[in-house]
Amino acid sequence: MYIAYMIVSPISMKLQNSESSVTTFWLCLLLFGVHGGARLTLPKNVNVPAVIAFGDSIVDQGANNNLNTLVKSNFSPYGKDFVDGKSTGRFSNNKTPADMIVNELGIKEHLPAYLQPSLDEKELPTGVSFASGGSGYDPQTPKLVGVFSFADQLKQFKEYIEKLKRIVGEERTQNILANSMFLVVAGSDDLANTYFTIGIRRLQYDIPSYTELMVSSASNFIQDIYQLGARRIAVFGAPPIGCLPSQRTLGGGGLRVCAEEYNKAAEIYNKKLQQELVYLTKTHAQSRILYLDIYNPILAIIENPVQYGIEVVDRGCCGSGKIEVSVLCNHLLPTCSDDSKYLFWDSYHPTDKGYSILVNQLLEKYINDFF
């Protein structure tokens, strides 16, 4: 789905259920992901050897763990429901959409981070993630929080290809790249943080021109990985960012309603991105470059949660659920008693239950379009 976030200036705020004030940071993350239930049945003679992910926190599998950044999640209560309750740097109480998709395709249980210190080379042929929480298409977005940019992720991907060639040979490497599913998940941090919360780009661009910058950068990156061998590319649109718990808090007024200006910007961006991806598919031979709409499925859950077995959509499970994310969501804070009733785990990222609902819908709608 999607995810993203950004660190704003440190402020002093009083945490719920705490007697003392602590220095904190306004963080904005944006994430939405996908997760599946039953294993997919692929068309006859179709092979998906690997899943390879780029982007932000929705598919960050731990890339930020060793970076000098506050955009991290390698501590409790993140990973509360993961294997052995281990927090690995995934921005979730359990799996990320990348894990869910690779598992749904029957490839392996979890998708590792390319930079995972303990990564076994045997994992490389079945896929890795290069995503870095807090990153975005706008080059300014990752700089603001000190995380890996798309240029960094592309460089790592080139290194990965060379390693793959040494392990399985040139011919099999090209086969893996041509038949794998590539996930590109970004844009939320650009809008929610760089444009609206931090506001540095608002001095230079209005919303239409800024979304043009985002789409142009996304298009260039997609063409870059195409030139390196990628053919099946799933590009996630932006969610209704104004309805994320943190954005309700920052831009939704005293009643914390959905920030409609934020949602409108996401809609403008999504429309332009979809048009660009149609063009890229037409102009790049043998490609399947798909736009995945996550805006409407997420909004549907928010507007009618009971239909999906969800009770709480305006705050996360961690702490007050209104602003806590990354370092603000930590072991000093309580978590809700039943996260399966919540759409969001923290103030930006969905719970395992939320991802599960989204992934089922996305795979059902789009999987056959890849083949």
CSV table of C-alpha atoms in Angstrom, one decimal:
chain,number,residue,atom,x,y,z
A,1,MET,CA,0.0,0.0,0.0
A,2,TYR,CA,1.8,3.0,1.0
A,3,ILE,CA,3.7,4.6,3.6
A,4,ALA,CA,5.9,7.5,4.3
A,5,TYR,CA,6.9,9.9,6.8
A,6,MET,CA,9.0,12.8,7.8
A,7,ILE,CA,10.5,14.4,10.8
A,8,VAL,CA,9.6,17.9,11.7
A,9,SER,CA,11.2,20.2,14.3
A,10,PRO,CA,11.5,18.9,17.9
A,11,ILE,CA,9.0,20.2,20.3
A,12,SER,CA,8.1,19.6,23.9
A,13,MET,CA,4.8,17.8,24.3
A,14,LYS,CA,3.2,15.9,27.1
A,15,LEU,CA,2.6,12.2,26.2
A,16,GLN,CA,-0.7,10.7,27.2
A,17,ASN,CA,-0.5,8.8,30.6
A,18,SER,CA,2.8,10.4,31.4
A,19,GLU,CA,3.4,12.8,34.3
A,20,SER,CA,6.4,14.5,32.7
A,21,SER,CA,7.0,16.4,29.5
A,22,VAL,CA,9.5,14.8,27.1
A,23,THR,CA,11.2,16.2,24.1
A,24,THR,CA,9.6,14.8,21.0
A,25,PHE,CA,9.5,15.2,17.4
A,26,TRP,CA,6.6,15.7,15.0
A,27,LEU,CA,6.9,12.8,12.6
A,28,CYS,CA,4.8,12.2,9.6
A,29,LEU,CA,4.8,8.8,8.0
A,30,LEU,CA,2.7,7.6,5.3
A,31,LEU,CA,2.2,4.0,4.5
A,32,PHE,CA,-0.2,1.7,3.0
A,33,GLY,CA,0.4,-1.8,2.0
A,34,VAL,CA,-1.1,-5.0,0.9
A,35,HIS,CA,-1.4,-8.4,2.3
A,36,GLY,CA,-3.0,-11.6,1.1
A,37,GLY,CA,-4.8,-14.6,2.5
A,38,ALA,CA,-4.8,-17.8,0.4
A,39,ARG,CA,-2.0,-18.5,-1.9
A,40,LEU,CA,-2.5,-17.1,-5.4
A,41,THR,CA,-3.0,-19.4,-8.4
A,42,LEU,CA,-1.0,-18.0,-11.3
A,43,PRO,CA,-1.8,-18.6,-15.0
A,44,LYS,CA,-0.3,-21.7,-16.5
A,45,ASN,CA,3.4,-21.4,-17.5
A,46,VAL,CA,3.7,-18.1,-15.5
A,47,ASN,CA,6.8,-17.9,-13.3
A,48,VAL,CA,7.4,-15.2,-10.6
A,49,PRO,CA,10.8,-16.0,-9.2
A,50,ALA,CA,11.2,-13.0,-7.0
A,51,VAL,CA,9.7,-9.8,-5.5
A,52,ILE,CA,11.9,-6.7,-5.5
A,53,ALA,CA,10.8,-3.6,-3.7
A,54,PHE,CA,11.7,0.1,-3.7
A,55,GLY,CA,10.3,3.0,-1.9
A,56,ASP,CA,9.4,4.1,1.6
A,57,SER,CA,8.3,2.7,4.9
A,58,ILE,CA,5.5,0.6,3.6
A,59,VAL,CA,8.1,-1.8,2.2
A,60,ASP,CA,11.1,-0.9,4.3
A,61,GLN,CA,12.2,-4.2,5.8
A,62,GLY,CA,14.9,-2.7,8.0
A,63,ALA,CA,17.1,-0.6,5.6
A,64,ASN,CA,17.1,2.3,8.1
A,65,ASN,CA,18.2,0.3,11.1
A,66,ASN,CA,21.9,1.5,10.9
A,67,LEU,CA,21.2,5.0,9.5
A,68,ASN,CA,21.6,8.1,11.6
A,69,THR,CA,17.9,8.9,11.4
A,70,LEU,CA,14.9,9.0,13.6
A,71,VAL,CA,12.9,7.2,11.0
A,72,LYS,CA,13.3,3.8,12.5
A,73,SER,CA,11.2,1.0,14.0
A,74,ASN,CA,13.7,-1.6,15.2
A,75,PHE,CA,12.3,-1.5,18.7
A,76,SER,CA,9.2,-2.5,20.5
A,77,PRO,CA,6.2,-2.3,20.2
A,78,TYR,CA,7.0,-2.6,16.5
A,79,GLY,CA,7.1,-6.3,15.5
A,80,LYS,CA,4.9,-7.2,18.5
A,81,ASP,CA,3.2,-9.9,16.4
A,82,PHE,CA,6.2,-10.8,14.1
A,83,VAL,CA,8.2,-13.9,14.5
A,84,ASP,CA,9.1,-14.3,18.2
A,85,GLY,CA,7.8,-10.8,18.8
A,86,LYS,CA,10.9,-9.4,17.1
A,87,SER,CA,11.1,-5.8,15.9
A,88,THR,CA,13.2,-5.9,12.7
A,89,GLY,CA,12.8,-2.4,11.4
A,90,ARG,CA,9.5,-3.1,9.7
A,91,PHE,CA,6.9,-0.3,10.3
A,92,SER,CA,4.2,-2.6,11.5
A,93,ASN,CA,3.1,-4.8,14.3
A,94,ASN,CA,3.8,-7.8,12.0
A,95,LYS,CA,4.5,-8.2,8.4
A,96,THR,CA,4.7,-5.5,5.7
A,97,PRO,CA,3.0,-5.6,2.4
A,98,ALA,CA,6.2,-6.8,0.8
A,99,ASP,CA,6.2,-9.8,3.1
A,100,MET,CA,2.6,-10.5,2.4
A,101,ILE,CA,3.0,-10.3,-1.3
A,102,VAL,CA,6.1,-12.6,-1.5
A,103,ASN,CA,4.3,-15.1,0.7
A,104,GLU,CA,1.1,-14.8,-1.3
A,105,LEU,CA,3.1,-15.7,-4.5
A,106,GLY,CA,4.5,-18.7,-2.7
A,107,ILE,CA,8.1,-17.6,-3.0
A,108,LYS,CA,9.1,-17.3,0.6
A,109,GLU,CA,7.7,-16.3,4.0
A,110,HIS,CA,9.4,-12.8,4.4
A,111,LEU,CA,11.2,-10.4,2.0
A,112,PRO,CA,14.5,-9.3,3.6
A,113,ALA,CA,16.2,-5.9,3.4
A,114,TYR,CA,19.1,-5.9,0.9
A,115,LEU,CA,21.2,-4.3,3.6
A,116,GLN,CA,20.3,-6.8,6.3
A,117,PRO,CA,23.6,-7.7,7.9
A,118,SER,CA,22.7,-11.4,8.3
A,119,LEU,CA,21.4,-11.7,4.7
A,120,ASP,CA,22.3,-15.1,3.1
A,121,GLU,CA,23.2,-14.9,-0.5
A,122,LYS,CA,20.8,-17.7,-1.1
A,123,GLU,CA,18.0,-15.1,-0.5
A,124,LEU,CA,19.1,-12.9,-3.4
A,125,PRO,CA,17.5,-14.9,-6.3
A,126,THR,CA,14.1,-14.7,-4.7
A,127,GLY,CA,14.1,-11.0,-4.0
A,128,VAL,CA,15.0,-8.2,-1.5
A,129,SER,CA,13.8,-4.8,-0.6
A,130,PHE,CA,15.8,-1.6,-1.1
A,131,ALA,CA,13.1,0.6,0.4
A,132,SER,CA,13.9,3.2,3.0
A,133,GLY,CA,11.3,4.7,5.4
A,134,GLY,CA,10.8,8.4,4.9
A,135,SER,CA,12.0,8.4,1.3
A,136,GLY,CA,10.2,9.9,-1.7
A,137,TYR,CA,10.3,10.8,-5.4
A,138,ASP,CA,11.3,14.4,-4.5
A,139,PRO,CA,15.1,14.4,-3.9
A,140,GLN,CA,14.5,16.8,-0.9
A,141,THR,CA,12.3,14.3,0.9
A,142,PRO,CA,14.9,11.7,1.9
A,143,LYS,CA,17.5,14.5,2.6
A,144,LEU,CA,15.2,16.0,5.2
A,145,VAL,CA,15.3,12.8,7.3
A,146,GLY,CA,18.6,11.3,6.4
A,147,VAL,CA,17.5,8.2,4.6
A,148,PHE,CA,18.2,6.4,1.3
A,149,SER,CA,17.0,8.3,-1.8
A,150,PHE,CA,15.8,6.6,-4.9
A,151,ALA,CA,19.2,7.3,-6.4
A,152,ASP,CA,20.7,5.4,-3.5
A,153,GLN,CA,18.2,2.5,-4.0
A,154,LEU,CA,19.0,2.4,-7.7
A,155,LYS,CA,22.7,2.1,-6.9
A,156,GLN,CA,22.1,-0.7,-4.5
A,157,PHE,CA,19.9,-2.4,-7.1
A,158,LYS,CA,22.8,-2.3,-9.6
A,159,GLU,CA,25.1,-3.9,-7.0
A,160,TYR,CA,22.4,-6.5,-6.4
A,161,ILE,CA,22.3,-7.4,-10.1
A,162,GLU,CA,26.1,-7.9,-10.2
A,163,LYS,CA,25.9,-10.2,-7.1
A,164,LEU,CA,23.1,-12.1,-8.7
A,165,LYS,CA,25.2,-12.7,-11.9
A,166,ARG,CA,28.0,-14.1,-9.8
A,167,ILE,CA,25.6,-16.5,-8.0
A,168,VAL,CA,23.3,-17.7,-10.8
A,169,GLY,CA,24.9,-16.5,-14.0
A,170,GLU,CA,24.0,-13.8,-16.6
A,171,GLU,CA,21.2,-15.8,-18.3
A,172,ARG,CA,19.3,-16.7,-15.2
A,173,THR,CA,19.8,-13.2,-13.8
A,174,GLN,CA,18.1,-11.7,-16.8
A,175,ASN,CA,15.3,-14.3,-16.5
A,176,ILE,CA,14.8,-13.4,-12.8
A,177,LEU,CA,14.6,-9.7,-13.6
A,178,ALA,CA,12.2,-10.1,-16.5
A,179,ASN,CA,9.8,-12.3,-14.6
A,180,SER,CA,9.9,-10.9,-11.1
A,181,MET,CA,7.3,-8.5,-9.6
A,182,PHE,CA,8.7,-5.1,-8.8
A,183,LEU,CA,7.0,-2.9,-6.2
A,184,VAL,CA,7.5,0.8,-6.3
A,185,VAL,CA,5.9,2.5,-3.3
A,186,ALA,CA,6.3,6.2,-2.6
A,187,GLY,CA,4.8,9.7,-2.9
A,188,SER,CA,3.1,9.9,0.5
A,189,ASP,CA,6.1,11.4,2.3
A,190,ASP,CA,6.5,13.9,-0.5
A,191,LEU,CA,3.0,15.2,-0.1
A,192,ALA,CA,2.4,14.8,3.7
A,193,ASN,CA,5.8,15.9,4.8
A,194,THR,CA,7.9,17.8,2.3
A,195,TYR,CA,4.9,19.7,0.9
A,196,PHE,CA,2.4,20.1,3.6
A,197,THR,CA,4.0,19.6,7.1
A,198,ILE,CA,7.5,20.9,6.5
A,199,GLY,CA,6.3,23.2,3.7
A,200,ILE,CA,9.6,23.9,2.0
A,201,ARG,CA,8.2,23.0,-1.4
A,202,ARG,CA,5.1,25.2,-1.0
A,203,LEU,CA,7.4,28.2,-1.4
A,204,GLN,CA,8.3,27.0,-4.9
A,205,TYR,CA,5.4,25.0,-6.2
A,206,ASP,CA,1.6,24.9,-6.2
A,207,ILE,CA,0.0,21.5,-5.9
A,208,PRO,CA,-0.3,20.9,-9.7
A,209,SER,CA,3.3,21.8,-10.4
A,210,TYR,CA,4.6,19.8,-7.4
A,211,THR,CA,2.7,16.7,-8.4
A,212,GLU,CA,4.3,17.1,-11.9
A,213,LEU,CA,7.7,17.0,-10.2
A,214,MET,CA,6.8,13.9,-8.4
A,215,VAL,CA,5.4,12.1,-11.5
A,216,SER,CA,8.4,13.1,-13.6
A,217,SER,CA,10.8,11.7,-10.9
A,218,ALA,CA,8.7,8.5,-10.6
A,219,SER,CA,8.7,8.0,-14.4
A,220,ASN,CA,12.5,8.5,-14.6
A,221,PHE,CA,13.0,5.9,-11.9
A,222,ILE,CA,10.7,3.4,-13.5
A,223,GLN,CA,12.5,3.8,-16.8
A,224,ASP,CA,15.8,3.3,-15.0
A,225,ILE,CA,14.8,-0.1,-13.6
A,226,TYR,CA,13.3,-1.1,-16.9
A,227,GLN,CA,16.6,-0.5,-18.6
A,228,LEU,CA,18.2,-2.8,-16.0
A,229,GLY,CA,15.7,-5.6,-16.8
A,230,ALA,CA,12.5,-5.0,-14.9
A,231,ARG,CA,9.3,-5.7,-16.8
A,232,ARG,CA,6.5,-6.4,-14.3
A,233,ILE,CA,6.3,-3.2,-12.2
A,234,ALA,CA,3.5,-2.4,-9.7
A,235,VAL,CA,3.5,1.3,-8.8
A,236,PHE,CA,1.4,2.3,-5.9
A,237,GLY,CA,-0.6,5.5,-5.9
A,238,ALA,CA,-1.0,7.8,-2.9
A,239,PRO,CA,-3.6,7.0,-0.2
A,240,PRO,CA,-6.1,9.6,1.2
A,241,ILE,CA,-3.3,11.1,3.2
A,242,GLY,CA,-5.5,13.6,4.9
A,243,CYS,CA,-7.3,10.8,6.7
A,244,LEU,CA,-4.2,9.3,8.2
A,245,PRO,CA,-4.4,9.7,12.0
A,246,SER,CA,-1.3,12.0,12.1
A,247,GLN,CA,-2.6,14.1,9.3
A,248,ARG,CA,-6.0,14.5,11.0
A,249,THR,CA,-4.0,15.8,14.0
A,250,LEU,CA,-1.8,18.1,12.0
A,251,GLY,CA,-4.3,19.4,9.4
A,252,GLY,CA,-7.8,18.3,10.5
A,253,GLY,CA,-8.6,21.0,13.0
A,254,GLY,CA,-9.9,20.5,16.6
A,255,LEU,CA,-12.3,17.7,15.5
A,256,ARG,CA,-9.5,15.9,13.6
A,257,VAL,CA,-11.5,15.4,10.5
A,258,CYS,CA,-9.8,14.3,7.2
A,259,ALA,CA,-7.7,17.1,5.8
A,260,GLU,CA,-9.4,17.6,2.5
A,261,GLU,CA,-6.7,19.7,0.9
A,262,TYR,CA,-4.2,16.8,1.5
A,263,ASN,CA,-6.6,14.3,0.0
A,264,LYS,CA,-7.2,16.5,-3.0
A,265,ALA,CA,-3.5,16.8,-3.6
A,266,ALA,CA,-3.3,13.0,-3.5
A,267,GLU,CA,-6.1,12.7,-6.1
A,268,ILE,CA,-4.3,15.1,-8.4
A,269,TYR,CA,-1.1,13.2,-8.1
A,270,ASN,CA,-2.8,9.8,-8.6
A,271,LYS,CA,-4.5,10.9,-11.8
A,272,LYS,CA,-1.2,12.2,-13.3
A,273,LEU,CA,0.7,9.1,-12.3
A,274,GLN,CA,-1.9,6.8,-13.8
A,275,GLN,CA,-1.7,8.6,-17.1
A,276,GLU,CA,2.1,8.5,-17.1
A,277,LEU,CA,2.1,4.7,-16.4
A,278,VAL,CA,-0.2,4.0,-19.3
A,279,TYR,CA,2.2,5.9,-21.5
A,280,LEU,CA,5.2,4.1,-20.2
A,281,THR,CA,3.6,0.7,-20.8
A,282,LYS,CA,2.8,1.6,-24.4
A,283,THR,CA,6.3,2.9,-25.1
A,284,HIS,CA,8.3,0.2,-23.4
A,285,ALA,CA,8.2,-3.2,-25.1
A,286,GLN,CA,7.1,-6.3,-23.1
A,287,SER,CA,6.4,-4.2,-20.0
A,288,ARG,CA,3.5,-4.5,-17.6
A,289,ILE,CA,3.7,-1.2,-15.6
A,290,LEU,CA,0.6,-1.0,-13.5
A,291,TYR,CA,-0.9,1.7,-11.4
A,292,LEU,CA,-2.3,0.3,-8.2
A,293,ASP,CA,-5.2,2.4,-6.7
A,294,ILE,CA,-5.0,2.4,-2.9
A,295,TYR,CA,-6.8,5.7,-2.4
A,296,ASN,CA,-10.3,4.3,-2.9
A,297,PRO,CA,-9.9,1.0,-1.1
A,298,ILE,CA,-8.5,2.7,2.0
A,299,LEU,CA,-11.1,5.5,1.9
A,300,ALA,CA,-13.8,2.8,1.7
A,301,ILE,CA,-12.5,1.2,4.9
A,302,ILE,CA,-12.4,4.6,6.6
A,303,GLU,CA,-15.9,5.5,5.6
A,304,ASN,CA,-17.5,2.1,6.4
A,305,PRO,CA,-15.2,0.2,8.8
A,306,VAL,CA,-17.8,-2.2,10.2
A,307,GLN,CA,-18.1,-3.8,6.7
A,308,TYR,CA,-14.5,-4.8,7.1
A,309,GLY,CA,-14.5,-5.9,10.7
A,310,ILE,CA,-12.8,-2.7,11.8
A,311,GLU,CA,-13.9,-0.5,14.7
A,312,VAL,CA,-11.3,2.3,14.9
A,313,VAL,CA,-10.0,4.3,11.9
A,314,ASP,CA,-9.2,7.8,13.2
A,315,ARG,CA,-6.3,6.8,15.5
A,316,GLY,CA,-3.6,4.2,15.8
A,317,CYS,CA,-3.1,1.4,18.3
A,318,CYS,CA,0.1,2.8,19.7
A,319,GLY,CA,-0.2,5.4,22.5
A,320,SER,CA,-2.9,8.0,21.9
A,321,GLY,CA,-2.7,6.9,18.2
A,322,LYS,CA,-3.0,10.6,17.1
A,323,ILE,CA,0.7,11.5,16.5
A,324,GLU,CA,2.9,8.6,17.7
A,325,VAL,CA,5.0,7.0,14.9
A,326,SER,CA,8.6,5.8,14.7
A,327,VAL,CA,10.5,6.9,17.8
A,328,LEU,CA,7.3,8.3,19.3
A,329,CYS,CA,5.8,4.8,19.3
A,330,ASN,CA,8.0,3.1,21.8
A,331,HIS,CA,8.0,0.7,24.7
A,332,LEU,CA,7.2,3.4,27.2
A,333,LEU,CA,3.7,3.8,25.7
A,334,PRO,CA,0.7,1.5,26.0
A,335,THR,CA,-0.8,-0.2,23.0
A,336,CYS,CA,-4.5,-1.1,22.4
A,337,SER,CA,-5.7,-4.4,23.7
A,338,ASP,CA,-6.8,-5.7,20.3
A,339,ASP,CA,-5.0,-4.3,17.2
A,340,SER,CA,-7.3,-6.4,14.9
A,341,LYS,CA,-10.0,-3.8,15.6
A,342,TYR,CA,-7.8,-1.0,14.3
A,343,LEU,CA,-7.0,0.1,10.8
A,344,PHE,CA,-3.8,1.8,11.9
A,345,TRP,CA,-1.0,0.5,14.1
A,346,ASP,CA,0.7,3.9,14.6
A,347,SER,CA,-0.4,7.3,13.4
A,348,TYR,CA,0.6,6.4,9.8
A,349,HIS,CA,1.0,2.7,9.2
A,350,PRO,CA,-1.8,0.2,9.0
A,351,THR,CA,-2.1,-2.8,11.3
A,352,ASP,CA,-1.6,-6.4,10.0
A,353,LYS,CA,-5.4,-6.6,9.8
A,354,GLY,CA,-5.5,-3.4,7.7
A,355,TYR,CA,-2.8,-4.6,5.4
A,356,SER,CA,-4.6,-8.0,5.0
A,357,ILE,CA,-7.8,-6.3,3.8
A,358,LEU,CA,-6.0,-4.1,1.4
A,359,VAL,CA,-3.7,-6.8,0.0
A,360,ASN,CA,-6.6,-9.1,-0.8
A,361,GLN,CA,-8.3,-6.4,-2.7
A,362,LEU,CA,-5.3,-5.3,-4.6
A,363,LEU,CA,-4.2,-8.8,-5.6
A,364,GLU,CA,-7.7,-9.8,-6.6
A,365,LYS,CA,-8.0,-6.7,-8.8
A,366,TYR,CA,-4.6,-6.4,-10.4
A,367,ILE,CA,-2.7,-9.7,-10.4
A,368,ASN,CA,-4.0,-11.0,-13.8
A,369,ASP,CA,-3.0,-7.7,-15.4
A,370,PHE,CA,0.7,-8.6,-14.9
A,371,PHE,CA,0.6,-11.6,-17.3
